[in-house]
Amino acid sequence: MSHEEVMQMLSELDDVPFAYDHFSEGEAPDPPFICFLFPGSDNFSADNIVYAAFETLNIELYTDEKDPELEGRIEELLSSHELFWNKSEVWIETEELYEVLYQMTV
């Protein structure tokens, strides 16, 4: 899945702003918002070469309060695009935000 395809998919969440990696200083919208990035790869090798390349995709949802409905919408979106994802959550005390992280290999 390319950068452009991820952006197109996330645009289906009409009311949730998103950016690659981060928003510019002073440009971050009020929560909820999404940041996504490709932090690495999980390639398959054969004959000492990369036989099949797979990118790791992180989609990070930031909210100021728990939002199960929005999480459900994101999960439905990922499933509708046939993406297998894993989910984790953390409270970022310094930012006073929840981060719900969806990780997948694309």
mmCIF file of N, CA and C in Angstrom:
data_model
loop_
_atom_site.group_PDB
_atom_site.id
_atom_site.type_symbol
_atom_site.label_atom_id
_atom_site.label_comp_id
_atom_site.label_asym_id
_atom_site.label_seq_id
_atom_site.Cartn_x
_atom_site.Cartn_y
_atom_site.Cartn_z
ATOM 1 N N MET A 1 0.859 -1.179 0.000
ATOM 2 C CA MET A 1 0.000 0.000 0.000
ATOM 3 C C MET A 1 0.898 1.233 0.000
ATOM 4 N N SER A 2 0.677 2.089 -0.946
ATOM 5 C CA SER A 2 1.516 3.280 -1.092
ATOM 6 C C SER A 2 1.039 4.407 -0.163
ATOM 7 N N HIS A 3 1.892 5.418 -0.071
ATOM 8 C CA HIS A 3 1.555 6.621 0.700
ATOM 9 C C HIS A 3 0.242 7.211 0.197
ATOM 10 N N GLU A 4 0.107 7.315 -1.112
ATOM 11 C CA GLU A 4 -1.100 7.899 -1.705
ATOM 12 C C GLU A 4 -2.331 7.052 -1.408
ATOM 13 N N GLU A 5 -2.186 5.734 -1.438
ATOM 14 C CA GLU A 5 -3.317 4.853 -1.137
ATOM 15 C C GLU A 5 -3.753 4.975 0.321
ATOM 16 N N VAL A 6 -2.794 5.136 1.221
ATOM 17 C CA VAL A 6 -3.143 5.334 2.634
ATOM 18 C C VAL A 6 -3.884 6.651 2.797
ATOM 19 N N MET A 7 -3.404 7.694 2.142
ATOM 20 C CA MET A 7 -4.082 8.995 2.233
ATOM 21 C C MET A 7 -5.499 8.919 1.681
ATOM 22 N N GLN A 8 -5.671 8.208 0.575
ATOM 23 C CA GLN A 8 -7.004 8.060 -0.009
ATOM 24 C C GLN A 8 -7.916 7.295 0.955
ATOM 25 N N MET A 9 -7.392 6.230 1.567
ATOM 26 C CA MET A 9 -8.186 5.447 2.509
ATOM 27 C C MET A 9 -8.595 6.308 3.706
ATOM 28 N N LEU A 10 -7.636 7.031 4.287
ATOM 29 C CA LEU A 10 -7.943 7.845 5.464
ATOM 30 C C LEU A 10 -8.899 8.985 5.148
ATOM 31 N N SER A 11 -8.907 9.447 3.907
ATOM 32 C CA SER A 11 -9.830 10.519 3.528
ATOM 33 C C SER A 11 -11.286 10.057 3.587
ATOM 34 N N GLU A 12 -11.498 8.734 3.626
ATOM 35 C CA GLU A 12 -12.859 8.210 3.774
ATOM 36 C C GLU A 12 -13.432 8.519 5.156
ATOM 37 N N LEU A 13 -12.568 8.857 6.112
ATOM 38 C CA LEU A 13 -13.016 9.327 7.422
ATOM 39 C C LEU A 13 -13.149 10.844 7.314
ATOM 40 N N ASP A 14 -14.230 11.294 6.718
ATOM 41 C CA ASP A 14 -14.409 12.700 6.338
ATOM 42 C C ASP A 14 -14.089 13.701 7.443
ATOM 43 N N ASP A 15 -14.418 13.371 8.667
ATOM 44 C CA ASP A 15 -14.354 14.352 9.748
ATOM 45 C C ASP A 15 -13.108 14.245 10.620
ATOM 46 N N VAL A 16 -12.103 13.457 10.197
ATOM 47 C CA VAL A 16 -10.900 13.273 11.009
ATOM 48 C C VAL A 16 -9.685 13.742 10.206
ATOM 49 N N PRO A 17 -9.061 14.852 10.620
ATOM 50 C CA PRO A 17 -7.870 15.307 9.902
ATOM 51 C C PRO A 17 -6.711 14.333 10.104
ATOM 52 N N PHE A 18 -5.823 14.264 9.107
ATOM 53 C CA PHE A 18 -4.683 13.359 9.204
ATOM 54 C C PHE A 18 -3.471 13.975 8.520
ATOM 55 N N ALA A 19 -2.293 13.466 8.901
ATOM 56 C CA ALA A 19 -1.035 13.925 8.311
ATOM 57 C C ALA A 19 -0.037 12.789 8.362
ATOM 58 N N TYR A 20 0.962 12.871 7.496
ATOM 59 C CA TYR A 20 2.048 11.902 7.551
ATOM 60 C C TYR A 20 2.991 12.300 8.680
ATOM 61 N N ASP A 21 3.225 11.403 9.606
ATOM 62 C CA ASP A 21 4.145 11.525 10.735
ATOM 63 C C ASP A 21 3.720 12.572 11.771
ATOM 64 N N HIS A 22 3.481 13.805 11.361
ATOM 65 C CA HIS A 22 3.115 14.844 12.326
ATOM 66 C C HIS A 22 2.530 16.040 11.570
ATOM 67 N N PHE A 23 1.882 16.901 12.314
ATOM 68 C CA PHE A 23 1.428 18.174 11.768
ATOM 69 C C PHE A 23 2.527 19.204 12.013
ATOM 70 N N SER A 24 2.633 20.189 11.166
ATOM 71 C CA SER A 24 3.639 21.239 11.341
ATOM 72 C C SER A 24 3.414 21.975 12.652
ATOM 73 N N GLU A 25 4.472 22.524 13.188
ATOM 74 C CA GLU A 25 4.416 23.272 14.449
ATOM 75 C C GLU A 25 3.314 24.330 14.373
ATOM 76 N N GLY A 26 2.412 24.279 15.341
ATOM 77 C CA GLY A 26 1.313 25.231 15.400
ATOM 78 C C GLY A 26 0.150 24.918 14.474
ATOM 79 N N GLU A 27 0.235 23.851 13.693
ATOM 80 C CA GLU A 27 -0.806 23.505 12.726
ATOM 81 C C GLU A 27 -1.653 22.316 13.153
ATOM 82 N N ALA A 28 -1.330 21.713 14.281
ATOM 83 C CA ALA A 28 -2.076 20.531 14.725
ATOM 84 C C ALA A 28 -3.523 20.916 15.030
ATOM 85 N N PRO A 29 -4.470 20.152 14.510
ATOM 86 C CA PRO A 29 -5.882 20.426 14.794
ATOM 87 C C PRO A 29 -6.229 19.959 16.206
ATOM 88 N N ASP A 30 -7.391 20.368 16.668
ATOM 89 C CA ASP A 30 -7.896 19.827 17.927
ATOM 90 C C ASP A 30 -8.189 18.348 17.726
ATOM 91 N N PRO A 31 -8.015 17.552 18.788
ATOM 92 C CA PRO A 31 -8.327 16.124 18.673
ATOM 93 C C PRO A 31 -9.819 15.922 18.415
ATOM 94 N N PRO A 32 -10.183 14.836 17.756
ATOM 95 C CA PRO A 32 -9.347 13.730 17.318
ATOM 96 C C PRO A 32 -8.648 14.033 15.997
ATOM 97 N N PHE A 33 -7.460 13.444 15.835
ATOM 98 C CA PHE A 33 -6.734 13.508 14.575
ATOM 99 C C PHE A 33 -5.877 12.256 14.447
ATOM 100 N N ILE A 34 -5.382 12.036 13.224
ATOM 101 C CA ILE A 34 -4.604 10.834 12.910
ATOM 102 C C ILE A 34 -3.262 11.239 12.323
ATOM 103 N N CYS A 35 -2.223 10.520 12.731
ATOM 104 C CA CYS A 35 -0.922 10.579 12.064
ATOM 105 C C CYS A 35 -0.599 9.163 11.601
ATOM 106 N N PHE A 36 -0.012 9.062 10.420
ATOM 107 C CA PHE A 36 0.392 7.738 9.935
ATOM 108 C C PHE A 36 1.828 7.805 9.459
ATOM 109 N N LEU A 37 2.511 6.671 9.508
ATOM 110 C CA LEU A 37 3.879 6.609 9.033
ATOM 111 C C LEU A 37 4.263 5.177 8.707
ATOM 112 N N PHE A 38 5.327 5.069 7.948
ATOM 113 C CA PHE A 38 5.919 3.788 7.580
ATOM 114 C C PHE A 38 7.258 3.691 8.318
ATOM 115 N N PRO A 39 7.282 3.184 9.558
ATOM 116 C CA PRO A 39 8.500 3.234 10.365
ATOM 117 C C PRO A 39 9.553 2.181 10.034
ATOM 118 N N GLY A 40 9.252 1.235 9.182
ATOM 119 C CA GLY A 40 10.230 0.209 8.862
ATOM 120 C C GLY A 40 9.673 -0.791 7.878
ATOM 121 N N SER A 41 10.386 -1.902 7.738
ATOM 122 C CA SER A 41 9.937 -2.938 6.822
ATOM 123 C C SER A 41 10.079 -4.305 7.474
ATOM 124 N N ASP A 42 9.394 -5.277 6.913
ATOM 125 C CA ASP A 42 9.447 -6.662 7.362
ATOM 126 C C ASP A 42 9.550 -7.527 6.113
ATOM 127 N N ASN A 43 10.734 -7.482 5.481
ATOM 128 C CA ASN A 43 10.925 -8.108 4.178
ATOM 129 C C ASN A 43 11.166 -9.609 4.292
ATOM 130 N N PHE A 44 10.896 -10.285 3.194
ATOM 131 C CA PHE A 44 11.139 -11.724 3.080
ATOM 132 C C PHE A 44 12.318 -11.914 2.131
ATOM 133 N N SER A 45 13.286 -12.732 2.556
ATOM 134 C CA SER A 45 14.481 -12.904 1.737
ATOM 135 C C SER A 45 14.508 -14.285 1.092
ATOM 136 N N ALA A 46 15.215 -14.337 -0.019
ATOM 137 C CA ALA A 46 15.499 -15.593 -0.712
ATOM 138 C C ALA A 46 16.750 -15.366 -1.548
ATOM 139 N N ASP A 47 17.656 -16.319 -1.522
ATOM 140 C CA ASP A 47 18.902 -16.223 -2.299
ATOM 141 C C ASP A 47 19.656 -14.927 -2.018
ATOM 142 N N ASN A 48 19.662 -14.526 -0.749
ATOM 143 C CA ASN A 48 20.399 -13.343 -0.285
ATOM 144 C C ASN A 48 19.933 -12.028 -0.891
ATOM 145 N N ILE A 49 18.674 -11.976 -1.308
ATOM 146 C CA ILE A 49 18.091 -10.721 -1.785
ATOM 147 C C ILE A 49 16.717 -10.548 -1.140
ATOM 148 N N VAL A 50 16.189 -9.351 -1.250
ATOM 149 C CA VAL A 50 14.812 -9.109 -0.814
ATOM 150 C C VAL A 50 13.901 -9.695 -1.881
ATOM 151 N N TYR A 51 13.271 -10.798 -1.540
ATOM 152 C CA TYR A 51 12.382 -11.492 -2.470
ATOM 153 C C TYR A 51 11.013 -10.818 -2.503
ATOM 154 N N ALA A 52 10.538 -10.413 -1.332
ATOM 155 C CA ALA A 52 9.251 -9.714 -1.232
ATOM 156 C C ALA A 52 9.396 -8.624 -0.177
ATOM 157 N N ALA A 53 9.077 -7.400 -0.551
ATOM 158 C CA ALA A 53 9.199 -6.256 0.354
ATOM 159 C C ALA A 53 7.846 -5.933 0.977
ATOM 160 N N PHE A 54 7.846 -5.770 2.288
ATOM 161 C CA PHE A 54 6.638 -5.423 3.032
ATOM 162 C C PHE A 54 6.947 -4.256 3.956
ATOM 163 N N GLU A 55 6.143 -3.223 3.884
ATOM 164 C CA GLU A 55 6.296 -2.057 4.752
ATOM 165 C C GLU A 55 5.461 -2.225 6.014
ATOM 166 N N THR A 56 5.959 -1.705 7.113
ATOM 167 C CA THR A 56 5.173 -1.601 8.331
ATOM 168 C C THR A 56 4.441 -0.263 8.279
ATOM 169 N N LEU A 57 3.144 -0.286 8.521
ATOM 170 C CA LEU A 57 2.324 0.930 8.531
ATOM 171 C C LEU A 57 1.759 1.120 9.923
ATOM 172 N N ASN A 58 1.982 2.293 10.491
ATOM 173 C CA ASN A 58 1.380 2.677 11.767
ATOM 174 C C ASN A 58 0.349 3.765 11.516
ATOM 175 N N ILE A 59 -0.834 3.577 12.037
ATOM 176 C CA ILE A 59 -1.872 4.601 12.022
ATOM 177 C C ILE A 59 -2.154 4.933 13.479
ATOM 178 N N GLU A 60 -1.911 6.187 13.841
ATOM 179 C CA GLU A 60 -2.026 6.629 15.229
ATOM 180 C C GLU A 60 -3.222 7.566 15.365
ATOM 181 N N LEU A 61 -4.174 7.176 16.174
ATOM 182 C CA LEU A 61 -5.339 8.009 16.471
ATOM 183 C C LEU A 61 -5.093 8.723 17.792
ATOM 184 N N TYR A 62 -5.227 10.039 17.796
ATOM 185 C CA TYR A 62 -5.066 10.834 19.019
ATOM 186 C C TYR A 62 -6.405 11.446 19.402
ATOM 187 N N THR A 63 -6.806 11.222 20.655
ATOM 188 C CA THR A 63 -8.058 11.780 21.172
ATOM 189 C C THR A 63 -7.821 12.324 22.571
ATOM 190 N N ASP A 64 -8.640 13.279 22.976
ATOM 191 C CA ASP A 64 -8.514 13.779 24.344
ATOM 192 C C ASP A 64 -9.389 13.007 25.324
ATOM 193 N N GLU A 65 -10.252 12.164 24.804
ATOM 194 C CA GLU A 65 -11.017 11.230 25.634
ATOM 195 C C GLU A 65 -11.270 9.961 24.828
ATOM 196 N N LYS A 66 -11.490 8.881 25.517
ATOM 197 C CA LYS A 66 -11.713 7.590 24.853
ATOM 198 C C LYS A 66 -12.902 7.701 23.904
ATOM 199 N N ASP A 67 -12.732 7.205 22.659
ATOM 200 C CA ASP A 67 -13.779 7.318 21.644
ATOM 201 C C ASP A 67 -13.985 5.966 20.949
ATOM 202 N N PRO A 68 -14.686 5.028 21.619
ATOM 203 C CA PRO A 68 -14.892 3.703 21.024
ATOM 204 C C PRO A 68 -15.604 3.741 19.668
ATOM 205 N N GLU A 69 -16.499 4.704 19.463
ATOM 206 C CA GLU A 69 -17.223 4.788 18.198
ATOM 207 C C GLU A 69 -16.262 5.095 17.056
ATOM 208 N N LEU A 70 -15.370 6.053 17.252
ATOM 209 C CA LEU A 70 -14.392 6.407 16.220
ATOM 210 C C LEU A 70 -13.413 5.258 15.995
ATOM 211 N N GLU A 71 -12.984 4.603 17.062
ATOM 212 C CA GLU A 71 -12.109 3.440 16.913
ATOM 213 C C GLU A 71 -12.799 2.361 16.076
ATOM 214 N N GLY A 72 -14.080 2.154 16.318
ATOM 215 C CA GLY A 72 -14.840 1.182 15.536
ATOM 216 C C GLY A 72 -14.896 1.554 14.063
ATOM 217 N N ARG A 73 -15.067 2.829 13.770
ATOM 218 C CA ARG A 73 -15.091 3.284 12.379
ATOM 219 C C ARG A 73 -13.751 3.040 11.699
ATOM 220 N N ILE A 74 -12.668 3.313 12.417
ATOM 221 C CA ILE A 74 -11.337 3.075 11.853
ATOM 222 C C ILE A 74 -11.123 1.586 11.611
ATOM 223 N N GLU A 75 -11.524 0.765 12.561
ATOM 224 C CA GLU A 75 -11.363 -0.681 12.421
ATOM 225 C C GLU A 75 -12.182 -1.223 11.251
ATOM 226 N N GLU A 76 -13.391 -0.707 11.076
ATOM 227 C CA GLU A 76 -14.202 -1.101 9.920
ATOM 228 C C GLU A 76 -13.541 -0.665 8.618
ATOM 229 N N LEU A 77 -12.970 0.542 8.605
ATOM 230 C CA LEU A 77 -12.280 1.044 7.426
ATOM 231 C C LEU A 77 -11.100 0.143 7.069
ATOM 232 N N LEU A 78 -10.286 -0.198 8.052
ATOM 233 C CA LEU A 78 -9.128 -1.057 7.803
ATOM 234 C C LEU A 78 -9.574 -2.428 7.295
ATOM 235 N N SER A 79 -10.591 -2.973 7.918
ATOM 236 C CA SER A 79 -11.103 -4.281 7.490
ATOM 237 C C SER A 79 -11.692 -4.222 6.090
ATOM 238 N N SER A 80 -12.371 -3.129 5.758
ATOM 239 C CA SER A 80 -12.955 -3.008 4.415
ATOM 240 C C SER A 80 -11.884 -2.922 3.336
ATOM 241 N N HIS A 81 -10.678 -2.520 3.715
ATOM 242 C CA HIS A 81 -9.547 -2.474 2.790
ATOM 243 C C HIS A 81 -8.678 -3.723 2.918
ATOM 244 N N GLU A 82 -9.231 -4.733 3.588
ATOM 245 C CA GLU A 82 -8.594 -6.038 3.750
ATOM 246 C C GLU A 82 -7.216 -5.947 4.380
ATOM 247 N N LEU A 83 -7.100 -5.114 5.418
ATOM 248 C CA LEU A 83 -5.854 -4.966 6.153
ATOM 249 C C LEU A 83 -5.958 -5.700 7.486
ATOM 250 N N PHE A 84 -4.961 -6.497 7.791
ATOM 251 C CA PHE A 84 -4.872 -7.171 9.088
ATOM 252 C C PHE A 84 -4.103 -6.250 10.016
ATOM 253 N N TRP A 85 -4.706 -5.877 11.132
ATOM 254 C CA TRP A 85 -4.110 -4.897 12.029
ATOM 255 C C TRP A 85 -4.061 -5.431 13.456
ATOM 256 N N ASN A 86 -3.151 -4.855 14.216
ATOM 257 C CA ASN A 86 -3.082 -5.057 15.666
ATOM 258 C C ASN A 86 -3.219 -3.693 16.304
ATOM 259 N N LYS A 87 -3.784 -3.680 17.508
ATOM 260 C CA LYS A 87 -4.136 -2.424 18.171
ATOM 261 C C LYS A 87 -3.512 -2.373 19.557
ATOM 262 N N SER A 88 -3.033 -1.188 19.932
ATOM 263 C CA SER A 88 -2.586 -0.942 21.299
ATOM 264 C C SER A 88 -2.997 0.486 21.671
ATOM 265 N N GLU A 89 -2.923 0.777 22.947
ATOM 266 C CA GLU A 89 -3.370 2.087 23.419
ATOM 267 C C GLU A 89 -2.487 2.548 24.562
ATOM 268 N N VAL A 90 -2.258 3.850 24.621
ATOM 269 C CA VAL A 90 -1.470 4.436 25.705
ATOM 270 C C VAL A 90 -1.996 5.850 25.992
ATOM 271 N N TRP A 91 -1.909 6.250 27.252
ATOM 272 C CA TRP A 91 -2.219 7.616 27.649
ATOM 273 C C TRP A 91 -0.907 8.385 27.657
ATOM 274 N N ILE A 92 -0.830 9.490 26.914
ATOM 275 C CA ILE A 92 0.370 10.327 26.886
ATOM 276 C C ILE A 92 0.129 11.483 27.853
ATOM 277 N N GLU A 93 0.662 11.337 29.045
ATOM 278 C CA GLU A 93 0.368 12.285 30.115
ATOM 279 C C GLU A 93 0.814 13.702 29.783
ATOM 280 N N THR A 94 1.995 13.859 29.186
ATOM 281 C CA THR A 94 2.513 15.196 28.884
ATOM 282 C C THR A 94 1.654 15.936 27.866
ATOM 283 N N GLU A 95 0.982 15.195 26.989
ATOM 284 C CA GLU A 95 0.121 15.796 25.967
ATOM 285 C C GLU A 95 -1.350 15.767 26.361
ATOM 286 N N GLU A 96 -1.652 15.000 27.412
ATOM 287 C CA GLU A 96 -3.027 14.770 27.843
ATOM 288 C C GLU A 96 -3.881 14.243 26.688
ATOM 289 N N LEU A 97 -3.333 13.235 26.008
ATOM 290 C CA LEU A 97 -4.007 12.610 24.869
ATOM 291 C C LEU A 97 -3.888 11.102 24.964
ATOM 292 N N TYR A 98 -4.918 10.429 24.477
ATOM 293 C CA TYR A 98 -4.827 8.992 24.247
ATOM 294 C C TYR A 98 -4.248 8.792 22.856
ATOM 295 N N GLU A 99 -3.394 7.786 22.727
ATOM 296 C CA GLU A 99 -2.931 7.341 21.422
ATOM 297 C C GLU A 99 -3.380 5.901 21.235
ATOM 298 N N VAL A 100 -4.194 5.687 20.222
ATOM 299 C CA VAL A 100 -4.582 4.327 19.836
ATOM 300 C C VAL A 100 -3.786 4.041 18.571
ATOM 301 N N LEU A 101 -2.960 3.002 18.654
ATOM 302 C CA LEU A 101 -2.043 2.663 17.568
ATOM 303 C C LEU A 101 -2.529 1.423 16.846
ATOM 304 N N TYR A 102 -2.680 1.546 15.528
ATOM 305 C CA TYR A 102 -2.995 0.405 14.666
ATOM 306 C C TYR A 102 -1.731 0.103 13.860
ATOM 307 N N GLN A 103 -1.206 -1.113 14.016
ATOM 308 C CA GLN A 103 -0.008 -1.515 13.303
ATOM 309 C C GLN A 103 -0.343 -2.633 12.337
ATOM 310 N N MET A 104 0.237 -2.547 11.141
ATOM 311 C CA MET A 104 -0.017 -3.577 10.136
ATOM 312 C C MET A 104 1.158 -3.637 9.164
ATOM 313 N N THR A 105 1.218 -4.721 8.438
ATOM 314 C CA THR A 105 2.213 -4.891 7.384
ATOM 315 C C THR A 105 1.487 -4.818 6.052
ATOM 316 N N VAL A 106 2.007 -3.951 5.170
ATOM 317 C CA VAL A 106 1.361 -3.746 3.869
ATOM 318 C C VAL A 106 2.339 -3.999 2.742
#
